[in-house]
Amino acid sequence: MVTADSISKQLEALGTPEEALHALRFFKTGPGEYGEGDLFRGIRVPVLRKISPTLDVAPIPEVVRLLESAFHEDRLLALLLLMRRFAKGDEVTKQQIYEIYLTHTRFINNWDLVDISAEHIVGSFLQCRPRTPLYRLAVSRSLWERRIAMLSTFHFIRRGEFDDTLAIAEMLLNDPEELIHKATGWLLREVGKRDLALEEGFLQQHYQQMPRVMLRYAIERFQEDRRQLYLTGLVQ
């Protein structure tokens, strides 16, 4: 049987000290930073994606054990495995994985882990269900749960549904964390790619109270003259 321990040993052999050191800096693991205390083996994401199909036989309880690992790459691989299982699973399996995800958010504790998985598990599961869990996540004390709330709506955006993205963005306008500002601005930009008038309507109502980073991300694709009107507060 494929176990969490056997997968971890396989990953241990793939890591390099140079990549691990780079990741420690890139993911802000110093004292007081958002990734404080995280551990890295030094494995790039494409490598983890490549090996994930070979581990489809791993029992879900072992994948959950892997998700609880102290090592970042172990947790990322576990999420890739859960995503694969979710995509192929029946409704019982999908619900099981969705529930595992939301009861293990303390291990989904960096922006890349959220961004790679939230839309594919949480967003997908809620596509034809009430979206109320997202609104509970959006007011969580956990930075990562709030980011999950926003990133999950990417699944809806890709299907032309924007209401939840805009509603949660409004809830997060005064969030204290820059990682939330970036995520919210990014998702507003994605709305604008599909319905620019809708994005601008939201921005014109809220841009003056938005954190600067959120606004810059939201208007990144605008024509320069239009960007400057927002940045200087002169939008009519």
PDB file of C-alpha atoms in Angstrom:
ATOM      1  CA  MET A   1       0.000   0.000   0.000  1.00  0.00           C
ATOM      2  CA  VAL A   2       1.134   3.528  -0.767  1.00  0.00           C
ATOM      3  CA  THR A   3       1.419   5.382   2.535  1.00  0.00           C
ATOM      4  CA  ALA A   4       2.095   8.951   3.578  1.00  0.00           C
ATOM      5  CA  ASP A   5       5.470   7.821   4.933  1.00  0.00           C
ATOM      6  CA  SER A   6       6.482   6.181   1.653  1.00  0.00           C
ATOM      7  CA  ILE A   7       5.474   9.286  -0.292  1.00  0.00           C
ATOM      8  CA  SER A   8       7.422  11.508   2.083  1.00  0.00           C
ATOM      9  CA  LYS A   9      10.529   9.365   1.617  1.00  0.00           C
ATOM     10  CA  GLN A  10      10.144   9.680  -2.148  1.00  0.00           C
ATOM     11  CA  LEU A  11       9.873  13.450  -1.836  1.00  0.00           C
ATOM     12  CA  GLU A  12      12.852  13.644   0.501  1.00  0.00           C
ATOM     13  CA  ALA A  13      15.010  12.164  -2.250  1.00  0.00           C
ATOM     14  CA  LEU A  14      13.824  14.734  -4.801  1.00  0.00           C
ATOM     15  CA  GLY A  15      14.637  17.888  -2.860  1.00  0.00           C
ATOM     16  CA  THR A  16      17.718  20.087  -3.146  1.00  0.00           C
ATOM     17  CA  PRO A  17      19.133  22.431  -0.482  1.00  0.00           C
ATOM     18  CA  GLU A  18      19.422  25.266  -3.008  1.00  0.00           C
ATOM     19  CA  GLU A  19      15.738  25.123  -3.939  1.00  0.00           C
ATOM     20  CA  ALA A  20      14.755  24.794  -0.295  1.00  0.00           C
ATOM     21  CA  LEU A  21      16.703  27.925   0.626  1.00  0.00           C
ATOM     22  CA  HIS A  22      15.119  29.834  -2.240  1.00  0.00           C
ATOM     23  CA  ALA A  23      11.643  28.739  -1.141  1.00  0.00           C
ATOM     24  CA  LEU A  24      12.266  29.780   2.464  1.00  0.00           C
ATOM     25  CA  ARG A  25      12.924  33.319   1.247  1.00  0.00           C
ATOM     26  CA  PHE A  26      10.256  33.414  -1.457  1.00  0.00           C
ATOM     27  CA  PHE A  27       7.443  32.252   0.832  1.00  0.00           C
ATOM     28  CA  LYS A  28       8.320  34.627   3.669  1.00  0.00           C
ATOM     29  CA  THR A  29       9.115  32.144   6.428  1.00  0.00           C
ATOM     30  CA  GLY A  30      10.954  34.503   8.756  1.00  0.00           C
ATOM     31  CA  PRO A  31       9.745  35.569  12.223  1.00  0.00           C
ATOM     32  CA  GLY A  32       6.485  37.486  11.954  1.00  0.00           C
ATOM     33  CA  GLU A  33       6.073  36.768   8.247  1.00  0.00           C
ATOM     34  CA  TYR A  34       3.050  35.006   6.793  1.00  0.00           C
ATOM     35  CA  GLY A  35       4.882  31.705   6.244  1.00  0.00           C
ATOM     36  CA  GLU A  36       6.744  31.722   9.548  1.00  0.00           C
ATOM     37  CA  GLY A  37       8.128  28.317  10.478  1.00  0.00           C
ATOM     38  CA  ASP A  38       7.255  26.492   7.260  1.00  0.00           C
ATOM     39  CA  LEU A  39       9.675  23.792   6.094  1.00  0.00           C
ATOM     40  CA  PHE A  40      10.704  23.077   2.510  1.00  0.00           C
ATOM     41  CA  ARG A  41      12.329  20.116   0.820  1.00  0.00           C
ATOM     42  CA  GLY A  42      13.257  22.107  -2.280  1.00  0.00           C
ATOM     43  CA  ILE A  43      11.057  20.595  -5.003  1.00  0.00           C
ATOM     44  CA  ARG A  44       9.505  22.610  -7.825  1.00  0.00           C
ATOM     45  CA  VAL A  45       5.794  22.405  -8.560  1.00  0.00           C
ATOM     46  CA  PRO A  46       6.202  20.837 -12.047  1.00  0.00           C
ATOM     47  CA  VAL A  47       7.997  17.908 -10.426  1.00  0.00           C
ATOM     48  CA  LEU A  48       5.144  17.420  -7.973  1.00  0.00           C
ATOM     49  CA  ARG A  49       2.602  17.602 -10.782  1.00  0.00           C
ATOM     50  CA  LYS A  50       4.537  15.005 -12.737  1.00  0.00           C
ATOM     51  CA  ILE A  51       4.585  12.447  -9.960  1.00  0.00           C
ATOM     52  CA  SER A  52       1.014  13.008  -8.758  1.00  0.00           C
ATOM     53  CA  PRO A  53      -0.604  10.636 -11.343  1.00  0.00           C
ATOM     54  CA  THR A  54       1.638   7.822 -10.113  1.00  0.00           C
ATOM     55  CA  LEU A  55       0.108   8.143  -6.645  1.00  0.00           C
ATOM     56  CA  ASP A  56      -3.574   7.916  -7.513  1.00  0.00           C
ATOM     57  CA  VAL A  57      -3.745   4.577  -5.681  1.00  0.00           C
ATOM     58  CA  ALA A  58      -2.863   6.182  -2.357  1.00  0.00           C
ATOM     59  CA  PRO A  59      -5.805   5.742   0.049  1.00  0.00           C
ATOM     60  CA  ILE A  60      -7.487   9.001   1.001  1.00  0.00           C
ATOM     61  CA  PRO A  61      -6.588   8.626   4.723  1.00  0.00           C
ATOM     62  CA  GLU A  62      -2.906   8.431   3.717  1.00  0.00           C
ATOM     63  CA  VAL A  63      -3.289  11.522   1.527  1.00  0.00           C
ATOM     64  CA  VAL A  64      -4.782  13.322   4.528  1.00  0.00           C
ATOM     65  CA  ARG A  65      -1.781  12.278   6.612  1.00  0.00           C
ATOM     66  CA  LEU A  66       0.447  13.735   3.907  1.00  0.00           C
ATOM     67  CA  LEU A  67      -1.552  16.972   4.044  1.00  0.00           C
ATOM     68  CA  GLU A  68      -0.722  17.181   7.740  1.00  0.00           C
ATOM     69  CA  SER A  69       3.032  17.061   7.045  1.00  0.00           C
ATOM     70  CA  ALA A  70       5.342  19.774   8.314  1.00  0.00           C
ATOM     71  CA  PHE A  71       6.833  20.052   4.806  1.00  0.00           C
ATOM     72  CA  HIS A  72       5.287  22.443   2.328  1.00  0.00           C
ATOM     73  CA  GLU A  73       5.822  20.237  -0.715  1.00  0.00           C
ATOM     74  CA  ASP A  74       4.175  17.277   0.991  1.00  0.00           C
ATOM     75  CA  ARG A  75       1.084  19.379   1.626  1.00  0.00           C
ATOM     76  CA  LEU A  76       1.070  20.689  -1.924  1.00  0.00           C
ATOM     77  CA  LEU A  77       1.308  17.181  -3.345  1.00  0.00           C
ATOM     78  CA  ALA A  78      -1.500  16.052  -1.053  1.00  0.00           C
ATOM     79  CA  LEU A  79      -3.683  18.829  -2.453  1.00  0.00           C
ATOM     80  CA  LEU A  80      -2.841  17.784  -6.009  1.00  0.00           C
ATOM     81  CA  LEU A  81      -3.852  14.225  -5.137  1.00  0.00           C
ATOM     82  CA  LEU A  82      -7.108  15.384  -3.553  1.00  0.00           C
ATOM     83  CA  MET A  83      -7.854  17.503  -6.614  1.00  0.00           C
ATOM     84  CA  ARG A  84      -7.308  14.520  -8.918  1.00  0.00           C
ATOM     85  CA  ARG A  85      -9.473  12.300  -6.739  1.00  0.00           C
ATOM     86  CA  PHE A  86     -12.175  14.975  -6.585  1.00  0.00           C
ATOM     87  CA  ALA A  87     -12.223  15.462 -10.371  1.00  0.00           C
ATOM     88  CA  LYS A  88     -12.655  11.734 -10.991  1.00  0.00           C
ATOM     89  CA  GLY A  89     -14.895  10.963  -8.027  1.00  0.00           C
ATOM     90  CA  ASP A  90     -18.587  10.379  -7.609  1.00  0.00           C
ATOM     91  CA  GLU A  91     -20.724  12.698  -5.481  1.00  0.00           C
ATOM     92  CA  VAL A  92     -19.896  10.831  -2.267  1.00  0.00           C
ATOM     93  CA  THR A  93     -16.166  11.147  -2.926  1.00  0.00           C
ATOM     94  CA  LYS A  94     -16.484  14.817  -3.870  1.00  0.00           C
ATOM     95  CA  GLN A  95     -18.299  15.606  -0.636  1.00  0.00           C
ATOM     96  CA  GLN A  96     -15.745  13.649   1.387  1.00  0.00           C
ATOM     97  CA  ILE A  97     -12.846  15.585  -0.142  1.00  0.00           C
ATOM     98  CA  TYR A  98     -14.645  18.919   0.218  1.00  0.00           C
ATOM     99  CA  GLU A  99     -15.180  18.214   3.906  1.00  0.00           C
ATOM    100  CA  ILE A 100     -11.579  17.105   4.353  1.00  0.00           C
ATOM    101  CA  TYR A 101     -10.428  20.331   2.746  1.00  0.00           C
ATOM    102  CA  LEU A 102     -12.478  22.598   5.000  1.00  0.00           C
ATOM    103  CA  THR A 103     -11.545  20.704   8.168  1.00  0.00           C
ATOM    104  CA  HIS A 104      -7.832  20.908   7.302  1.00  0.00           C
ATOM    105  CA  THR A 105      -7.467  24.561   6.329  1.00  0.00           C
ATOM    106  CA  ARG A 106      -4.799  25.003   9.009  1.00  0.00           C
ATOM    107  CA  PHE A 107      -2.534  22.942   6.747  1.00  0.00           C
ATOM    108  CA  ILE A 108      -3.497  24.900   3.603  1.00  0.00           C
ATOM    109  CA  ASN A 109      -1.446  27.721   4.975  1.00  0.00           C
ATOM    110  CA  ASN A 110       0.271  29.585   2.188  1.00  0.00           C
ATOM    111  CA  TRP A 111      -0.961  31.443  -0.866  1.00  0.00           C
ATOM    112  CA  ASP A 112       0.254  28.877  -3.385  1.00  0.00           C
ATOM    113  CA  LEU A 113      -1.511  26.044  -1.559  1.00  0.00           C
ATOM    114  CA  VAL A 114      -4.766  28.014  -1.579  1.00  0.00           C
ATOM    115  CA  ASP A 115      -4.441  29.224  -5.145  1.00  0.00           C
ATOM    116  CA  ILE A 116      -3.702  25.818  -6.647  1.00  0.00           C
ATOM    117  CA  SER A 117      -6.643  24.092  -4.982  1.00  0.00           C
ATOM    118  CA  ALA A 118      -9.518  26.267  -3.729  1.00  0.00           C
ATOM    119  CA  GLU A 119     -11.394  26.735  -6.983  1.00  0.00           C
ATOM    120  CA  HIS A 120     -11.014  23.079  -7.964  1.00  0.00           C
ATOM    121  CA  ILE A 121     -12.378  21.645  -4.723  1.00  0.00           C
ATOM    122  CA  VAL A 122     -14.385  24.242  -2.798  1.00  0.00           C
ATOM    123  CA  GLY A 123     -15.559  26.264  -5.794  1.00  0.00           C
ATOM    124  CA  SER A 124     -16.373  23.170  -7.824  1.00  0.00           C
ATOM    125  CA  PHE A 125     -18.292  21.522  -4.993  1.00  0.00           C
ATOM    126  CA  LEU A 126     -20.381  24.646  -4.382  1.00  0.00           C
ATOM    127  CA  GLN A 127     -21.125  25.285  -8.051  1.00  0.00           C
ATOM    128  CA  CYS A 128     -24.666  23.884  -7.778  1.00  0.00           C
ATOM    129  CA  ARG A 129     -25.053  24.367  -4.018  1.00  0.00           C
ATOM    130  CA  PRO A 130     -25.607  27.298  -1.661  1.00  0.00           C
ATOM    131  CA  ARG A 131     -22.505  29.458  -1.422  1.00  0.00           C
ATOM    132  CA  THR A 132     -22.953  30.297   2.279  1.00  0.00           C
ATOM    133  CA  PRO A 133     -19.761  28.438   3.342  1.00  0.00           C
ATOM    134  CA  LEU A 134     -17.733  31.005   1.390  1.00  0.00           C
ATOM    135  CA  TYR A 135     -19.259  33.870   3.337  1.00  0.00           C
ATOM    136  CA  ARG A 136     -18.366  32.174   6.614  1.00  0.00           C
ATOM    137  CA  LEU A 137     -14.796  31.737   5.388  1.00  0.00           C
ATOM    138  CA  ALA A 138     -14.666  35.379   4.294  1.00  0.00           C
ATOM    139  CA  VAL A 139     -15.084  36.561   7.897  1.00  0.00           C
ATOM    140  CA  SER A 140     -12.699  34.004   9.397  1.00  0.00           C
ATOM    141  CA  ARG A 141      -9.821  35.146  11.570  1.00  0.00           C
ATOM    142  CA  SER A 142      -7.596  32.988   9.360  1.00  0.00           C
ATOM    143  CA  LEU A 143      -5.900  34.794   6.500  1.00  0.00           C
ATOM    144  CA  TRP A 144      -5.855  31.558   4.535  1.00  0.00           C
ATOM    145  CA  GLU A 145      -9.562  30.851   4.998  1.00  0.00           C
ATOM    146  CA  ARG A 146     -10.385  34.354   3.783  1.00  0.00           C
ATOM    147  CA  ARG A 147      -8.184  33.773   0.742  1.00  0.00           C
ATOM    148  CA  ILE A 148      -9.907  30.416   0.156  1.00  0.00           C
ATOM    149  CA  ALA A 149     -13.239  32.253   0.145  1.00  0.00           C
ATOM    150  CA  MET A 150     -12.082  34.595  -2.597  1.00  0.00           C
ATOM    151  CA  LEU A 151     -10.100  32.110  -4.696  1.00  0.00           C
ATOM    152  CA  SER A 152     -12.943  29.586  -4.666  1.00  0.00           C
ATOM    153  CA  THR A 153     -15.028  32.047  -6.675  1.00  0.00           C
ATOM    154  CA  PHE A 154     -12.593  31.710  -9.584  1.00  0.00           C
ATOM    155  CA  HIS A 155     -14.527  28.541 -10.437  1.00  0.00           C
ATOM    156  CA  PHE A 156     -17.682  30.645 -10.831  1.00  0.00           C
ATOM    157  CA  ILE A 157     -15.915  33.409 -12.766  1.00  0.00           C
ATOM    158  CA  ARG A 158     -14.757  30.898 -15.352  1.00  0.00           C
ATOM    159  CA  ARG A 159     -18.441  30.031 -15.855  1.00  0.00           C
ATOM    160  CA  GLY A 160     -19.619  33.609 -16.211  1.00  0.00           C
ATOM    161  CA  GLU A 161     -20.931  33.990 -12.649  1.00  0.00           C
ATOM    162  CA  PHE A 162     -19.642  37.076 -10.848  1.00  0.00           C
ATOM    163  CA  ASP A 163     -22.038  37.885  -7.999  1.00  0.00           C
ATOM    164  CA  ASP A 164     -20.198  35.969  -5.282  1.00  0.00           C
ATOM    165  CA  THR A 165     -16.824  37.367  -6.297  1.00  0.00           C
ATOM    166  CA  LEU A 166     -18.123  40.926  -6.046  1.00  0.00           C
ATOM    167  CA  ALA A 167     -19.957  40.289  -2.783  1.00  0.00           C
ATOM    168  CA  ILE A 168     -16.922  38.732  -1.113  1.00  0.00           C
ATOM    169  CA  ALA A 169     -14.651  41.418  -2.548  1.00  0.00           C
ATOM    170  CA  GLU A 170     -16.853  44.005  -0.869  1.00  0.00           C
ATOM    171  CA  MET A 171     -16.538  42.128   2.424  1.00  0.00           C
ATOM    172  CA  LEU A 172     -12.744  42.140   2.101  1.00  0.00           C
ATOM    173  CA  LEU A 173     -12.259  45.803   1.178  1.00  0.00           C
ATOM    174  CA  ASN A 174     -10.935  46.657   4.621  1.00  0.00           C
ATOM    175  CA  ASP A 175      -9.011  43.450   5.225  1.00  0.00           C
ATOM    176  CA  PRO A 176      -5.689  44.108   6.985  1.00  0.00           C
ATOM    177  CA  GLU A 177      -3.640  41.600   4.953  1.00  0.00           C
ATOM    178  CA  GLU A 178      -1.860  42.448   1.710  1.00  0.00           C
ATOM    179  CA  LEU A 179      -2.237  38.850   0.505  1.00  0.00           C
ATOM    180  CA  ILE A 180      -6.006  39.396   0.615  1.00  0.00           C
ATOM    181  CA  HIS A 181      -5.662  42.706  -1.205  1.00  0.00           C
ATOM    182  CA  LYS A 182      -3.720  40.998  -3.990  1.00  0.00           C
ATOM    183  CA  ALA A 183      -6.143  38.079  -4.284  1.00  0.00           C
ATOM    184  CA  THR A 184      -9.184  40.350  -4.351  1.00  0.00           C
ATOM    185  CA  GLY A 185      -7.688  42.686  -6.943  1.00  0.00           C
ATOM    186  CA  TRP A 186      -6.674  39.713  -9.077  1.00  0.00           C
ATOM    187  CA  LEU A 187     -10.180  38.228  -9.027  1.00  0.00           C
ATOM    188  CA  LEU A 188     -11.740  41.617  -9.818  1.00  0.00           C
ATOM    189  CA  ARG A 189      -9.403  41.803 -12.810  1.00  0.00           C
ATOM    190  CA  GLU A 190     -10.600  38.363 -13.896  1.00  0.00           C
ATOM    191  CA  VAL A 191     -14.194  39.601 -13.709  1.00  0.00           C
ATOM    192  CA  GLY A 192     -13.184  42.561 -15.859  1.00  0.00           C
ATOM    193  CA  LYS A 193     -11.687  40.304 -18.519  1.00  0.00           C
ATOM    194  CA  ARG A 194     -15.183  38.916 -19.029  1.00  0.00           C
ATOM    195  CA  ASP A 195     -17.374  41.927 -18.149  1.00  0.00           C
ATOM    196  CA  LEU A 196     -15.445  45.176 -17.979  1.00  0.00           C
ATOM    197  CA  ALA A 197     -18.537  47.281 -17.335  1.00  0.00           C
ATOM    198  CA  LEU A 198     -19.374  45.185 -14.289  1.00  0.00           C
ATOM    199  CA  GLU A 199     -15.875  45.509 -12.880  1.00  0.00           C
ATOM    200  CA  GLU A 200     -15.852  49.259 -13.469  1.00  0.00           C
ATOM    201  CA  GLY A 201     -19.212  49.615 -11.804  1.00  0.00           C
ATOM    202  CA  PHE A 202     -17.793  47.915  -8.711  1.00  0.00           C
ATOM    203  CA  LEU A 203     -14.598  49.969  -8.835  1.00  0.00           C
ATOM    204  CA  GLN A 204     -16.353  53.294  -9.225  1.00  0.00           C
ATOM    205  CA  GLN A 205     -18.366  52.523  -6.118  1.00  0.00           C
ATOM    206  CA  HIS A 206     -15.447  51.311  -4.015  1.00  0.00           C
ATOM    207  CA  TYR A 207     -12.071  52.322  -5.452  1.00  0.00           C
ATOM    208  CA  GLN A 208     -11.534  55.244  -3.100  1.00  0.00           C
ATOM    209  CA  GLN A 209     -11.657  52.991  -0.045  1.00  0.00           C
ATOM    210  CA  MET A 210      -9.695  50.125  -1.602  1.00  0.00           C
ATOM    211  CA  PRO A 211      -6.178  49.377  -0.435  1.00  0.00           C
ATOM    212  CA  ARG A 212      -3.767  50.609  -3.087  1.00  0.00           C
ATOM    213  CA  VAL A 213      -2.457  47.123  -3.890  1.00  0.00           C
ATOM    214  CA  MET A 214      -5.982  45.800  -4.447  1.00  0.00           C
ATOM    215  CA  LEU A 215      -6.767  48.675  -6.805  1.00  0.00           C
ATOM    216  CA  ARG A 216      -3.524  48.277  -8.744  1.00  0.00           C
ATOM    217  CA  TYR A 217      -4.164  44.577  -9.282  1.00  0.00           C
ATOM    218  CA  ALA A 218      -7.774  45.239 -10.340  1.00  0.00           C
ATOM    219  CA  ILE A 219      -6.872  47.861 -12.961  1.00  0.00           C
ATOM    220  CA  GLU A 220      -3.668  46.249 -14.224  1.00  0.00           C
ATOM    221  CA  ARG A 221      -5.082  45.613 -17.721  1.00  0.00           C
ATOM    222  CA  PHE A 222      -6.741  49.015 -18.151  1.00  0.00           C
ATOM    223  CA  GLN A 223      -5.474  51.547 -20.676  1.00  0.00           C
ATOM    224  CA  GLU A 224      -2.846  53.753 -19.042  1.00  0.00           C
ATOM    225  CA  ASP A 225      -4.952  56.905 -19.104  1.00  0.00           C
ATOM    226  CA  ARG A 226      -7.839  55.065 -17.452  1.00  0.00           C
ATOM    227  CA  ARG A 227      -5.492  53.574 -14.845  1.00  0.00           C
ATOM    228  CA  GLN A 228      -4.232  57.016 -13.944  1.00  0.00           C
ATOM    229  CA  LEU A 229      -7.749  58.325 -13.427  1.00  0.00           C
ATOM    230  CA  TYR A 230      -8.327  55.621 -10.837  1.00  0.00           C
ATOM    231  CA  LEU A 231      -4.942  56.068  -9.211  1.00  0.00           C
ATOM    232  CA  THR A 232      -5.398  59.832  -8.919  1.00  0.00           C
ATOM    233  CA  GLY A 233      -9.027  59.623  -7.789  1.00  0.00           C
ATOM    234  CA  LEU A 234     -10.425  61.431 -10.818  1.00  0.00           C
ATOM    235  CA  VAL A 235     -12.768  58.792 -12.221  1.00  0.00           C
ATOM    236  CA  GLN A 236     -16.163  60.203 -13.197  1.00  0.00           C
TER     237      GLN A 236
END
